[in-house]
Amino acid sequence: FTLPARLVVIWWPTASQPANLQAPTAVNISAGTNLIGNGQGEGLAMINGFEVQPSTIPVPDYASRIVGTVPGDSSVPDSSLELWMDDTTRTLYNALALNATGVLGFFFDGTATTKESRLYPVTIISKERNFDRGEAHKFTIGLSVATPSIGAVV
């Protein structure tokens, strides 16, 4: 699994999150914590979840045996991030505190003006250190995800 080089993932605790989740600014982005890392220590290893999952509602018309559907609710499943951990600095490990609330911003094509992003209000519901043998040290944060801002533009 390799993250695209243009992807930027930013964490903002609630106190410093963008005021307008549909239009994060360059100032907002630089004020957040970049979770991608620099390849030399802590950084994002895996993204799980964050896909909007639509549902449908069956609508029988009683005139036929075929039942149509209409759009129902959409939801985002509980999601998680797995990150490489630096036992010395622990910058990202310390920034992502258990029970913290905030916003995760996913900027798929970088953070230049006019680029689309998704911002997810989240709560960190679990934080586990992983000690897999034969692998560098990682930790995983489990997230409860609220209604995202899809199509936000920088």
Short mmCIF file of C-alpha atoms in Angstrom, two decimals:
data_model
loop_
_atom_site.label_atom_id
_atom_site.label_comp_id
_atom_site.label_asym_id
_atom_site.label_seq_id
_atom_site.Cartn_x
_atom_site.Cartn_y
_atom_site.Cartn_z
CA PHE A 1 0.00 0.00 0.00
CA THR A 2 1.50 3.30 -1.08
CA LEU A 3 -0.16 6.64 -0.44
CA PRO A 4 -0.30 8.95 -3.46
CA ALA A 5 2.42 11.60 -3.30
CA ARG A 6 -0.17 14.41 -3.62
CA LEU A 7 -2.24 13.27 -0.61
CA VAL A 8 -2.12 15.51 2.45
CA VAL A 9 -3.88 14.55 5.69
CA ILE A 10 -4.28 17.24 8.35
CA TRP A 11 -5.51 16.92 11.97
CA TRP A 12 -7.09 19.85 13.77
CA PRO A 13 -8.22 19.56 17.40
CA THR A 14 -11.63 21.20 17.90
CA ALA A 15 -10.06 24.40 19.29
CA SER A 16 -8.11 25.05 16.08
CA GLN A 17 -10.32 23.52 13.37
CA PRO A 18 -11.31 25.63 10.34
CA ALA A 19 -14.32 27.86 10.99
CA ASN A 20 -15.77 26.92 7.58
CA LEU A 21 -15.41 23.21 6.85
CA GLN A 22 -16.48 23.81 3.24
CA ALA A 23 -13.59 26.21 2.60
CA PRO A 24 -10.42 25.55 4.61
CA THR A 25 -7.79 28.23 4.05
CA ALA A 26 -4.04 27.99 3.63
CA VAL A 27 -3.72 29.45 7.13
CA ASN A 28 -5.99 26.69 8.49
CA ILE A 29 -3.96 24.02 6.73
CA SER A 30 -0.61 25.28 8.02
CA ALA A 31 -2.04 25.50 11.57
CA GLY A 32 -2.99 21.81 11.58
CA THR A 33 -0.82 18.75 12.20
CA ASN A 34 0.30 17.04 8.97
CA LEU A 35 -0.11 13.29 9.50
CA ILE A 36 1.68 12.21 6.32
CA GLY A 37 5.12 12.57 7.91
CA ASN A 38 8.44 12.95 6.21
CA GLY A 39 9.45 9.35 5.58
CA GLN A 40 12.06 9.42 8.35
CA GLY A 41 9.92 8.77 11.42
CA GLU A 42 6.30 9.12 12.39
CA GLY A 43 3.77 9.26 9.59
CA LEU A 44 0.61 7.79 8.13
CA ALA A 45 0.84 4.11 7.19
CA MET A 46 -2.78 3.11 6.47
CA ILE A 47 -6.24 4.65 6.09
CA ASN A 48 -9.30 2.49 6.84
CA GLY A 49 -12.92 3.51 6.32
CA PHE A 50 -14.02 7.08 5.53
CA GLU A 51 -16.20 5.93 2.60
CA VAL A 52 -19.73 7.31 2.56
CA GLN A 53 -22.05 4.31 2.46
CA PRO A 54 -25.48 4.97 0.94
CA SER A 55 -28.56 2.92 1.65
CA THR A 56 -31.87 2.51 -0.14
CA ILE A 57 -35.45 2.08 1.03
CA PRO A 58 -37.67 -0.46 -0.72
CA VAL A 59 -40.82 1.05 -2.26
CA PRO A 60 -43.33 -1.58 -3.31
CA ASP A 61 -45.93 -0.31 -5.76
CA TYR A 62 -48.33 -3.25 -5.28
CA ALA A 63 -48.93 -3.32 -9.03
CA SER A 64 -46.01 -5.62 -9.73
CA ARG A 65 -43.76 -8.12 -8.04
CA ILE A 66 -40.71 -5.92 -8.63
CA VAL A 67 -39.90 -3.61 -5.76
CA GLY A 68 -38.16 -0.35 -6.57
CA THR A 69 -36.08 1.73 -4.18
CA VAL A 70 -35.54 5.35 -3.24
CA PRO A 71 -32.44 6.89 -1.68
CA GLY A 72 -32.16 6.36 2.07
CA ASP A 73 -29.70 7.54 4.66
CA SER A 74 -25.98 7.60 4.06
CA SER A 75 -23.41 7.01 6.76
CA VAL A 76 -19.69 6.83 7.31
CA PRO A 77 -18.52 3.69 9.14
CA ASP A 78 -16.23 3.86 12.13
CA SER A 79 -12.82 4.40 10.62
CA SER A 80 -9.18 4.22 11.65
CA LEU A 81 -5.70 5.47 10.87
CA GLU A 82 -2.54 3.47 11.36
CA LEU A 83 0.63 5.52 11.86
CA TRP A 84 4.32 4.79 12.16
CA MET A 85 5.54 5.70 15.64
CA ASP A 86 8.82 7.30 16.66
CA ASP A 87 9.60 6.19 20.21
CA THR A 88 11.79 9.25 20.77
CA THR A 89 9.76 12.25 19.56
CA ARG A 90 6.17 10.88 19.64
CA THR A 91 4.91 14.05 17.92
CA LEU A 92 1.93 12.44 16.18
CA TYR A 93 1.29 9.96 18.97
CA ASN A 94 0.97 12.82 21.46
CA ALA A 95 -1.10 15.01 19.09
CA LEU A 96 -3.75 12.32 18.62
CA ALA A 97 -5.03 11.95 22.17
CA LEU A 98 -7.62 9.38 23.18
CA ASN A 99 -11.14 10.93 23.37
CA ALA A 100 -9.99 14.06 21.51
CA THR A 101 -12.46 15.63 19.10
CA GLY A 102 -11.49 17.52 15.98
CA VAL A 103 -11.42 17.41 12.21
CA LEU A 104 -9.42 15.27 9.80
CA GLY A 105 -8.84 16.87 6.41
CA PHE A 106 -8.02 14.73 3.37
CA PHE A 107 -6.58 16.77 0.49
CA PHE A 108 -6.32 14.30 -2.38
CA ASP A 109 -4.51 16.54 -4.88
CA GLY A 110 -2.46 18.64 -2.49
CA THR A 111 -3.49 21.86 -0.80
CA ALA A 112 -3.27 24.37 -3.66
CA THR A 113 -6.17 26.76 -4.23
CA THR A 114 -9.22 25.19 -5.96
CA LYS A 115 -8.29 21.64 -4.96
CA GLU A 116 -11.08 19.47 -3.58
CA SER A 117 -10.92 17.93 -0.13
CA ARG A 118 -13.02 16.09 2.44
CA LEU A 119 -13.16 17.18 6.06
CA TYR A 120 -14.42 14.73 8.66
CA PRO A 121 -15.41 15.76 12.20
CA VAL A 122 -14.14 12.87 14.36
CA THR A 123 -13.68 11.63 17.90
CA ILE A 124 -10.70 9.42 18.71
CA ILE A 125 -12.40 6.43 20.37
CA SER A 126 -9.41 4.11 20.68
CA LYS A 127 -5.64 4.36 20.56
CA GLU A 128 -3.58 1.19 20.47
CA ARG A 129 0.14 0.66 20.12
CA ASN A 130 0.99 -2.21 17.77
CA PHE A 131 3.91 -4.47 18.53
CA ASP A 132 4.04 -6.74 15.51
CA ARG A 133 7.20 -8.77 15.36
CA GLY A 134 9.37 -7.97 12.35
CA GLU A 135 7.72 -4.63 11.69
CA ALA A 136 8.50 -1.07 12.71
CA HIS A 137 6.56 0.33 15.66
CA LYS A 138 3.06 1.61 14.80
CA PHE A 139 -0.08 2.78 16.53
CA THR A 140 -3.71 2.77 15.44
CA ILE A 141 -6.41 5.27 16.30
CA GLY A 142 -10.06 4.29 15.98
CA LEU A 143 -12.42 7.07 14.99
CA SER A 144 -16.11 7.80 15.27
CA VAL A 145 -16.98 9.91 12.23
CA ALA A 146 -19.70 12.58 12.06
CA THR A 147 -21.19 14.05 8.87
CA PRO A 148 -18.29 14.99 6.57
CA SER A 149 -17.88 18.07 4.40
CA ILE A 150 -17.53 16.48 0.99
CA GLY A 151 -16.26 18.60 -1.86
CA ALA A 152 -14.72 21.29 0.34
CA VAL A 153 -12.46 23.52 -1.73
CA VAL A 154 -9.27 25.21 -0.53
#
